[in-house]
Amino acid sequence: MNIDDSFPFRIISGFRPLRGLHVAHHAAVLRDVCKYQYAQKRCAYVFVADHHARSRWDERVDFANIGKRTREIAKQLLACGIDPEFSVLYRQSDIPELFEIMWFIAGVVADSTLRRGHAVTSDPAPTAGIYLYPLLMVADILSLKATNVAVGKDQKQHLEMARDVARKLIRRFGSKFLPIPESLSVDPPLILGIDSSEDRPKKMGSEFNNDIPLFADEDTVKDRIEKILTRPIKWGDLLPTEGCNILHCASAMAGEAAKELFARKYEAGGYGYSDAKKELIDLFFDHFGSMRQRYAEIEDAEVDRILHSGAMAAREQIARLVFEVRREVATLV
Ligand code: TRP
């Protein structure tokens, strides 16, 4: 939590329109945002980062369908419990001001910082879009004067960059200009994919096909859970609880208590991986059944209406920083 109360508590969280929200989004980000959104009206700004999905043009990102998938993710966010009566839900591409802010901060970010970005270093042929990806993310965060960023551990580098830019701007324009954003959760969990193993941990992501999607059809969900990689054991041995992916997923879905229930069954014996997976499937549908029901009931037109009013609310906030920036850089005289 941000203790500097000279700025109103404001959370920002962004979701790329990839294949769909999954258990890691729920565990690392959405569970918290849905809770904190009620702290104050309009304290949570949640958006679909469709321009981030456009940082490269190729079949890997299914470019032609980004627009459709953006609405889809917005619908899923609503189904997960983002409450449009309280939170501002918007589409990144509805905020053209972001690019002005991005250009403004481009001058204080060292080229070497961008060169070290995860996305660039892990890409054999990065585009300029991949290279600038973190800069747009910093603009998302700072343009709203967000005090808290709801992201998973994998985004730590980007958050650090945002903090660094905020510090530089404050040094130049004073501490009233911007808050230095903090992570919403002190220690966000890193949720691993179903193909993770102890010696090769991998983060969960729909782009890696190792996620448990929240809103996919029943068979896909079951199939993913059945495919969770487990450690081989000798016939008759107790299932090891240490580093077990099934336990990890149980906790990601329903918290530590759910994980403990499984662990006790492991320790009691007479319980195999296939029993555990069957019960994990039941846990999934118990836990996410009402969200999935809500998802089925939300109409596209309703999502569009919410995104439209969200964009107006977000732009109203962002316009303040744009105005201040223009004044500082003397395009307004
Ligand atoms: N890069 C984030 C991700 O891949 C998405 C994102 C873009 C974001 N802009 C943001 C998250 C601003 C939080 C705040 O998950």
Short mmCIF file of C-alpha atoms and ligand atoms in Angstrom, two decimals:
data_model
loop_
_atom_site.label_atom_id
_atom_site.label_comp_id
_atom_site.label_asym_id
_atom_site.label_seq_id
_atom_site.Cartn_x
_atom_site.Cartn_y
_atom_site.Cartn_z
CA MET A 1 0.00 0.00 0.00
CA ASN A 2 1.22 3.48 -0.74
CA ILE A 3 1.65 5.48 2.44
CA ASP A 4 2.24 8.82 0.77
CA ASP A 5 -1.29 10.15 0.92
CA SER A 6 -0.69 13.26 -1.16
CA PHE A 7 -2.03 11.23 -4.10
CA PRO A 8 -5.31 9.33 -4.03
CA PHE A 9 -4.99 5.55 -3.82
CA ARG A 10 -5.18 4.39 -7.41
CA ILE A 11 -4.58 0.93 -8.81
CA ILE A 12 -3.74 0.21 -12.40
CA SER A 13 -3.78 -3.16 -14.04
CA GLY A 14 -3.44 -4.14 -17.69
CA PHE A 15 -4.14 -7.37 -19.55
CA ARG A 16 -2.92 -8.21 -23.01
CA PRO A 17 -5.62 -9.61 -25.32
CA LEU A 18 -4.00 -12.99 -25.81
CA ARG A 19 -5.99 -16.19 -25.80
CA GLY A 20 -7.87 -15.50 -22.60
CA LEU A 21 -7.57 -14.99 -18.87
CA HIS A 22 -6.20 -17.92 -16.91
CA VAL A 23 -5.57 -19.10 -13.40
CA ALA A 24 -2.37 -17.05 -13.04
CA HIS A 25 -4.23 -13.80 -13.83
CA HIS A 26 -6.75 -14.72 -11.18
CA ALA A 27 -4.19 -15.68 -8.52
CA ALA A 28 -1.56 -13.02 -9.09
CA VAL A 29 -3.67 -10.00 -9.98
CA LEU A 30 -7.43 -10.21 -10.24
CA ARG A 31 -8.15 -11.64 -6.82
CA ASP A 32 -6.50 -8.55 -5.30
CA VAL A 33 -7.91 -5.97 -7.71
CA CYS A 34 -11.45 -7.25 -7.23
CA LYS A 35 -11.02 -6.85 -3.50
CA TYR A 36 -9.33 -3.43 -3.49
CA GLN A 37 -11.64 -1.90 -6.08
CA TYR A 38 -14.16 -1.31 -3.30
CA ALA A 39 -11.70 0.73 -1.19
CA GLN A 40 -12.87 3.90 -2.95
CA LYS A 41 -15.04 4.64 -5.92
CA ARG A 42 -13.02 4.71 -9.13
CA CYS A 43 -9.77 3.75 -7.45
CA ALA A 44 -9.11 0.86 -9.82
CA TYR A 45 -8.25 1.40 -13.48
CA VAL A 46 -8.26 -1.84 -15.41
CA PHE A 47 -7.56 -1.93 -19.10
CA VAL A 48 -7.01 -4.23 -22.03
CA ALA A 49 -3.52 -3.56 -23.40
CA ASP A 50 -4.39 -4.07 -27.05
CA HIS A 51 -1.58 -1.86 -28.32
CA HIS A 52 0.86 -3.99 -26.36
CA ALA A 53 -0.44 -6.96 -28.30
CA ARG A 54 0.42 -5.05 -31.47
CA SER A 55 4.11 -4.73 -30.70
CA ARG A 56 4.82 -7.12 -33.53
CA TRP A 57 2.87 -7.88 -36.68
CA ASP A 58 2.87 -11.55 -37.35
CA GLU A 59 0.85 -14.74 -37.18
CA ARG A 60 2.16 -15.45 -33.67
CA VAL A 61 -0.08 -12.71 -32.36
CA ASP A 62 -3.05 -13.30 -34.71
CA PHE A 63 -3.02 -9.62 -35.58
CA ALA A 64 -6.37 -9.55 -37.39
CA ASN A 65 -8.28 -10.66 -34.31
CA ILE A 66 -6.79 -8.38 -31.68
CA GLY A 67 -9.85 -6.12 -31.79
CA LYS A 68 -12.26 -8.98 -31.20
CA ARG A 69 -10.11 -10.48 -28.51
CA THR A 70 -9.89 -7.13 -26.76
CA ARG A 71 -13.64 -7.10 -26.23
CA GLU A 72 -13.45 -10.73 -25.19
CA ILE A 73 -10.87 -10.02 -22.48
CA ALA A 74 -12.94 -7.07 -21.26
CA LYS A 75 -15.92 -9.41 -20.97
CA GLN A 76 -13.80 -11.91 -19.05
CA LEU A 77 -12.58 -9.17 -16.70
CA LEU A 78 -16.19 -8.24 -15.96
CA ALA A 79 -17.03 -11.89 -15.38
CA CYS A 80 -14.08 -12.18 -12.98
CA GLY A 81 -15.64 -9.47 -10.84
CA ILE A 82 -14.30 -6.15 -12.11
CA ASP A 83 -17.27 -4.01 -11.17
CA PRO A 84 -17.94 -1.16 -13.62
CA GLU A 85 -19.94 0.67 -10.96
CA PHE A 86 -16.69 1.04 -9.03
CA SER A 87 -13.80 0.48 -11.40
CA VAL A 88 -12.85 2.07 -14.68
CA LEU A 89 -12.52 -0.54 -17.41
CA TYR A 90 -11.10 0.69 -20.71
CA ARG A 91 -9.27 -0.21 -23.86
CA GLN A 92 -5.73 1.10 -24.20
CA SER A 93 -6.19 2.09 -27.84
CA ASP A 94 -9.01 4.46 -26.84
CA ILE A 95 -6.42 6.65 -25.11
CA PRO A 96 -4.30 8.34 -27.78
CA GLU A 97 -2.76 10.64 -25.15
CA LEU A 98 -0.63 7.72 -24.01
CA PHE A 99 1.66 8.24 -26.96
CA GLU A 100 2.29 11.84 -26.09
CA ILE A 101 3.21 10.82 -22.55
CA MET A 102 5.33 8.03 -23.94
CA TRP A 103 7.32 10.41 -26.06
CA PHE A 104 7.74 12.77 -23.16
CA ILE A 105 9.28 10.06 -20.98
CA ALA A 106 11.33 8.58 -23.81
CA GLY A 107 13.87 11.32 -23.21
CA VAL A 108 14.63 10.21 -19.65
CA VAL A 109 14.95 6.49 -20.29
CA ALA A 110 18.41 5.26 -21.22
CA ASP A 111 18.72 3.19 -24.34
CA SER A 112 20.68 0.62 -22.33
CA THR A 113 17.67 0.17 -20.01
CA LEU A 114 15.41 -0.72 -22.92
CA ARG A 115 18.08 -3.01 -24.34
CA ARG A 116 18.01 -5.03 -21.13
CA GLY A 117 14.19 -5.52 -21.34
CA HIS A 118 12.99 -9.13 -20.93
CA ALA A 119 10.98 -9.05 -24.12
CA VAL A 120 13.90 -7.80 -26.21
CA THR A 121 16.52 -10.12 -24.78
CA SER A 122 14.33 -13.20 -25.17
CA ASP A 123 13.37 -12.40 -28.77
CA PRO A 124 15.71 -13.45 -31.59
CA ALA A 125 14.29 -10.76 -33.91
CA PRO A 126 12.69 -8.01 -31.83
CA THR A 127 10.74 -5.26 -33.57
CA ALA A 128 10.87 -1.62 -32.49
CA GLY A 129 7.48 -2.34 -30.90
CA ILE A 130 8.98 -5.03 -28.68
CA TYR A 131 11.82 -2.69 -27.83
CA LEU A 132 9.44 0.13 -26.85
CA TYR A 133 6.99 -2.16 -25.08
CA PRO A 134 8.21 -1.15 -21.59
CA LEU A 135 8.00 2.53 -22.44
CA LEU A 136 4.32 2.26 -23.32
CA MET A 137 3.73 0.34 -20.11
CA VAL A 138 5.44 3.08 -18.10
CA ALA A 139 3.17 5.59 -19.88
CA ASP A 140 0.11 3.50 -18.92
CA ILE A 141 1.11 3.67 -15.28
CA LEU A 142 2.41 7.23 -14.94
CA SER A 143 -0.26 8.87 -17.10
CA LEU A 144 -2.85 7.89 -14.51
CA LYS A 145 -0.71 8.90 -11.54
CA ALA A 146 -1.31 5.39 -10.28
CA THR A 147 -0.04 4.75 -6.76
CA ASN A 148 -0.23 0.97 -7.06
CA VAL A 149 0.35 -1.41 -9.93
CA ALA A 150 -1.32 -4.81 -9.91
CA VAL A 151 1.02 -7.13 -11.78
CA GLY A 152 2.57 -10.53 -11.39
CA LYS A 153 6.20 -11.10 -10.53
CA ASP A 154 7.13 -11.43 -14.18
CA GLN A 155 6.41 -7.70 -14.63
CA LYS A 156 8.74 -6.57 -11.86
CA GLN A 157 11.31 -5.19 -14.30
CA HIS A 158 8.68 -2.97 -15.94
CA LEU A 159 7.45 -1.71 -12.61
CA GLU A 160 11.02 -0.85 -11.59
CA MET A 161 11.38 1.10 -14.81
CA ALA A 162 8.19 3.04 -14.05
CA ARG A 163 9.49 3.85 -10.57
CA ASP A 164 12.78 4.98 -11.96
CA VAL A 165 11.13 7.29 -14.51
CA ALA A 166 8.80 8.66 -11.82
CA ARG A 167 11.81 9.49 -9.62
CA LYS A 168 13.51 11.32 -12.47
CA LEU A 169 10.40 13.34 -13.25
CA ILE A 170 9.94 14.20 -9.60
CA ARG A 171 13.52 15.39 -9.37
CA ARG A 172 12.83 17.71 -12.26
CA PHE A 173 9.24 18.80 -11.60
CA GLY A 174 8.80 18.29 -7.86
CA SER A 175 7.12 15.69 -5.69
CA LYS A 176 3.61 16.93 -6.44
CA PHE A 177 3.98 15.91 -10.07
CA LEU A 178 3.56 12.15 -9.69
CA PRO A 179 3.53 9.42 -7.09
CA ILE A 180 6.21 6.73 -7.25
CA PRO A 181 4.09 3.68 -8.02
CA GLU A 182 4.37 0.55 -5.92
CA SER A 183 3.31 -2.98 -6.46
CA LEU A 184 -0.22 -3.58 -5.12
CA SER A 185 0.83 -6.83 -3.54
CA VAL A 186 3.98 -6.82 -1.45
CA ASP A 187 5.02 -10.20 -2.74
CA PRO A 188 3.04 -11.20 -5.82
CA PRO A 189 3.21 -14.93 -6.46
CA LEU A 190 4.83 -16.33 -9.59
CA ILE A 191 2.33 -18.80 -10.98
CA LEU A 192 3.90 -21.63 -12.92
CA GLY A 193 2.51 -23.37 -15.96
CA ILE A 194 1.25 -26.94 -16.15
CA ASP A 195 4.50 -27.98 -17.87
CA SER A 196 6.76 -26.71 -15.12
CA SER A 197 9.18 -28.95 -13.34
CA GLU A 198 11.54 -28.34 -10.46
CA ASP A 199 14.57 -27.98 -12.65
CA ARG A 200 12.68 -26.08 -15.38
CA PRO A 201 10.17 -23.69 -13.83
CA LYS A 202 8.11 -21.88 -16.48
CA LYS A 203 5.64 -19.08 -15.96
CA MET A 204 2.02 -19.72 -16.88
CA GLY A 205 0.85 -17.99 -20.07
CA SER A 206 -1.62 -18.66 -22.87
CA GLU A 207 1.17 -17.81 -25.32
CA PHE A 208 3.05 -20.85 -23.99
CA ASN A 209 0.03 -23.16 -24.06
CA ASN A 210 0.71 -24.07 -20.46
CA ASP A 211 -2.18 -22.26 -18.80
CA ILE A 212 -5.44 -23.31 -17.24
CA PRO A 213 -7.90 -20.95 -18.95
CA LEU A 214 -10.76 -19.62 -16.84
CA PHE A 215 -13.36 -19.40 -19.61
CA ALA A 216 -12.50 -22.13 -22.10
CA ASP A 217 -14.98 -24.93 -22.75
CA GLU A 218 -15.16 -27.74 -20.23
CA ASP A 219 -13.16 -30.25 -22.25
CA THR A 220 -10.26 -27.86 -22.76
CA VAL A 221 -10.10 -27.11 -19.06
CA LYS A 222 -10.20 -30.81 -18.15
CA ASP A 223 -7.57 -31.61 -20.72
CA ARG A 224 -5.22 -28.96 -19.36
CA ILE A 225 -5.62 -30.16 -15.79
CA GLU A 226 -5.06 -33.76 -16.86
CA LYS A 227 -1.88 -32.66 -18.58
CA ILE A 228 -0.34 -31.11 -15.47
CA LEU A 229 3.21 -32.40 -15.32
CA THR A 230 3.96 -34.44 -12.20
CA ARG A 231 7.06 -36.02 -10.82
CA PRO A 232 7.32 -39.78 -11.47
CA ILE A 233 7.10 -41.91 -8.32
CA LYS A 234 7.43 -45.58 -7.54
CA TRP A 235 4.24 -47.60 -7.34
CA GLY A 236 2.91 -47.49 -3.80
CA ASP A 237 4.98 -44.48 -2.71
CA LEU A 238 3.30 -41.42 -1.21
CA LEU A 239 2.93 -38.50 -3.62
CA PRO A 240 5.57 -35.89 -2.80
CA THR A 241 4.07 -32.57 -1.74
CA GLU A 242 7.27 -30.59 -2.28
CA GLY A 243 7.29 -28.78 -5.63
CA CYS A 244 4.11 -30.53 -6.84
CA ASN A 245 2.39 -28.79 -9.75
CA ILE A 246 -1.05 -30.05 -8.78
CA LEU A 247 -0.72 -28.48 -5.34
CA HIS A 248 0.63 -25.32 -6.90
CA CYS A 249 -2.42 -25.09 -9.19
CA ALA A 250 -4.81 -25.82 -6.32
CA SER A 251 -3.38 -22.91 -4.41
CA ALA A 252 -3.49 -20.65 -7.47
CA MET A 253 -7.16 -21.50 -7.98
CA ALA A 254 -8.51 -21.45 -4.46
CA GLY A 255 -5.76 -20.39 -2.04
CA GLU A 256 -3.55 -22.04 0.55
CA ALA A 257 -6.40 -23.82 2.36
CA ALA A 258 -7.32 -25.75 -0.80
CA LYS A 259 -3.71 -26.71 -1.25
CA GLU A 260 -3.52 -27.97 2.34
CA LEU A 261 -6.51 -30.26 1.79
CA PHE A 262 -4.72 -31.90 -1.11
CA ALA A 263 -1.45 -32.12 0.81
CA ARG A 264 -3.16 -33.99 3.63
CA LYS A 265 -4.54 -36.52 1.17
CA TYR A 266 -1.07 -36.97 -0.31
CA GLU A 267 0.30 -37.66 3.14
CA ALA A 268 -2.46 -40.10 4.08
CA GLY A 269 -1.55 -42.29 1.12
CA GLY A 270 -3.70 -44.51 -1.12
CA TYR A 271 -4.09 -41.49 -3.37
CA GLY A 272 -2.64 -41.15 -6.87
CA TYR A 273 -2.08 -38.33 -9.32
CA SER A 274 -5.18 -39.27 -11.28
CA ASP A 275 -7.31 -38.97 -8.11
CA ALA A 276 -5.75 -35.59 -7.40
CA LYS A 277 -6.37 -34.35 -10.94
CA LYS A 278 -9.99 -35.47 -10.83
CA GLU A 279 -10.48 -33.51 -7.63
CA LEU A 280 -8.64 -30.52 -9.04
CA ILE A 281 -11.09 -30.50 -11.97
CA ASP A 282 -13.98 -30.46 -9.49
CA LEU A 283 -12.29 -27.69 -7.54
CA PHE A 284 -11.91 -25.65 -10.72
CA PHE A 285 -15.58 -25.85 -11.66
CA ASP A 286 -16.74 -25.26 -8.07
CA HIS A 287 -14.54 -22.26 -7.72
CA PHE A 288 -15.02 -20.65 -11.13
CA GLY A 289 -18.55 -21.87 -11.92
CA SER A 290 -20.26 -18.61 -11.05
CA MET A 291 -17.74 -16.54 -13.03
CA ARG A 292 -18.23 -18.82 -16.02
CA GLN A 293 -21.98 -18.43 -15.68
CA ARG A 294 -21.69 -14.65 -15.58
CA TYR A 295 -19.39 -14.72 -18.60
CA ALA A 296 -22.03 -16.58 -20.60
CA GLU A 297 -24.62 -13.94 -19.75
CA ILE A 298 -22.76 -10.71 -20.61
CA GLU A 299 -23.71 -9.29 -24.02
CA ASP A 300 -21.14 -7.75 -26.38
CA ALA A 301 -23.12 -4.51 -26.54
CA GLU A 302 -22.92 -4.18 -22.76
CA VAL A 303 -19.14 -4.65 -22.87
CA ASP A 304 -18.83 -1.98 -25.56
CA ARG A 305 -20.91 0.44 -23.53
CA ILE A 306 -18.75 -0.13 -20.44
CA LEU A 307 -15.51 0.25 -22.43
CA HIS A 308 -16.79 3.47 -23.92
CA SER A 309 -17.63 5.10 -20.62
CA GLY A 310 -14.41 3.70 -19.11
CA ALA A 311 -12.37 5.37 -21.84
CA MET A 312 -14.03 8.71 -21.12
CA ALA A 313 -13.28 8.43 -17.41
CA ALA A 314 -9.67 7.35 -18.01
CA ARG A 315 -9.07 10.12 -20.54
CA GLU A 316 -10.42 12.68 -18.13
CA GLN A 317 -7.76 11.64 -15.60
CA ILE A 318 -4.97 11.29 -18.12
CA ALA A 319 -5.75 14.73 -19.58
CA ARG A 320 -4.56 16.25 -16.29
CA LEU A 321 -1.08 14.87 -16.70
CA VAL A 322 -1.05 15.75 -20.38
CA PHE A 323 -1.91 19.32 -19.48
CA GLU A 324 0.84 19.46 -16.84
CA VAL A 325 3.34 17.94 -19.21
CA ARG A 326 2.50 20.44 -21.93
CA ARG A 327 2.90 23.25 -19.45
CA GLU A 328 6.25 21.91 -18.23
CA VAL A 329 7.67 21.40 -21.66
CA ALA A 330 6.33 24.79 -22.70
CA THR A 331 4.28 23.79 -25.66
CA LEU A 332 1.64 25.77 -23.76
CA VAL A 333 2.75 29.35 -23.28
N1 TRP B 1 2.84 -5.96 -19.72
C1 TRP B 1 1.72 -6.44 -18.95
C2 TRP B 1 1.59 -7.96 -19.16
O1 TRP B 1 2.10 -8.48 -20.08
C3 TRP B 1 0.43 -5.76 -19.39
C4 TRP B 1 0.46 -4.30 -19.11
C5 TRP B 1 0.62 -3.31 -20.02
C6 TRP B 1 0.30 -3.66 -17.84
N2 TRP B 1 0.58 -2.09 -19.42
C7 TRP B 1 0.40 -2.26 -18.08
C8 TRP B 1 0.08 -4.12 -16.54
C9 TRP B 1 0.31 -1.32 -17.03
C10 TRP B 1 0.00 -3.18 -15.51
C11 TRP B 1 0.11 -1.81 -15.75
O2 TRP B 1 0.94 -8.60 -18.37
#
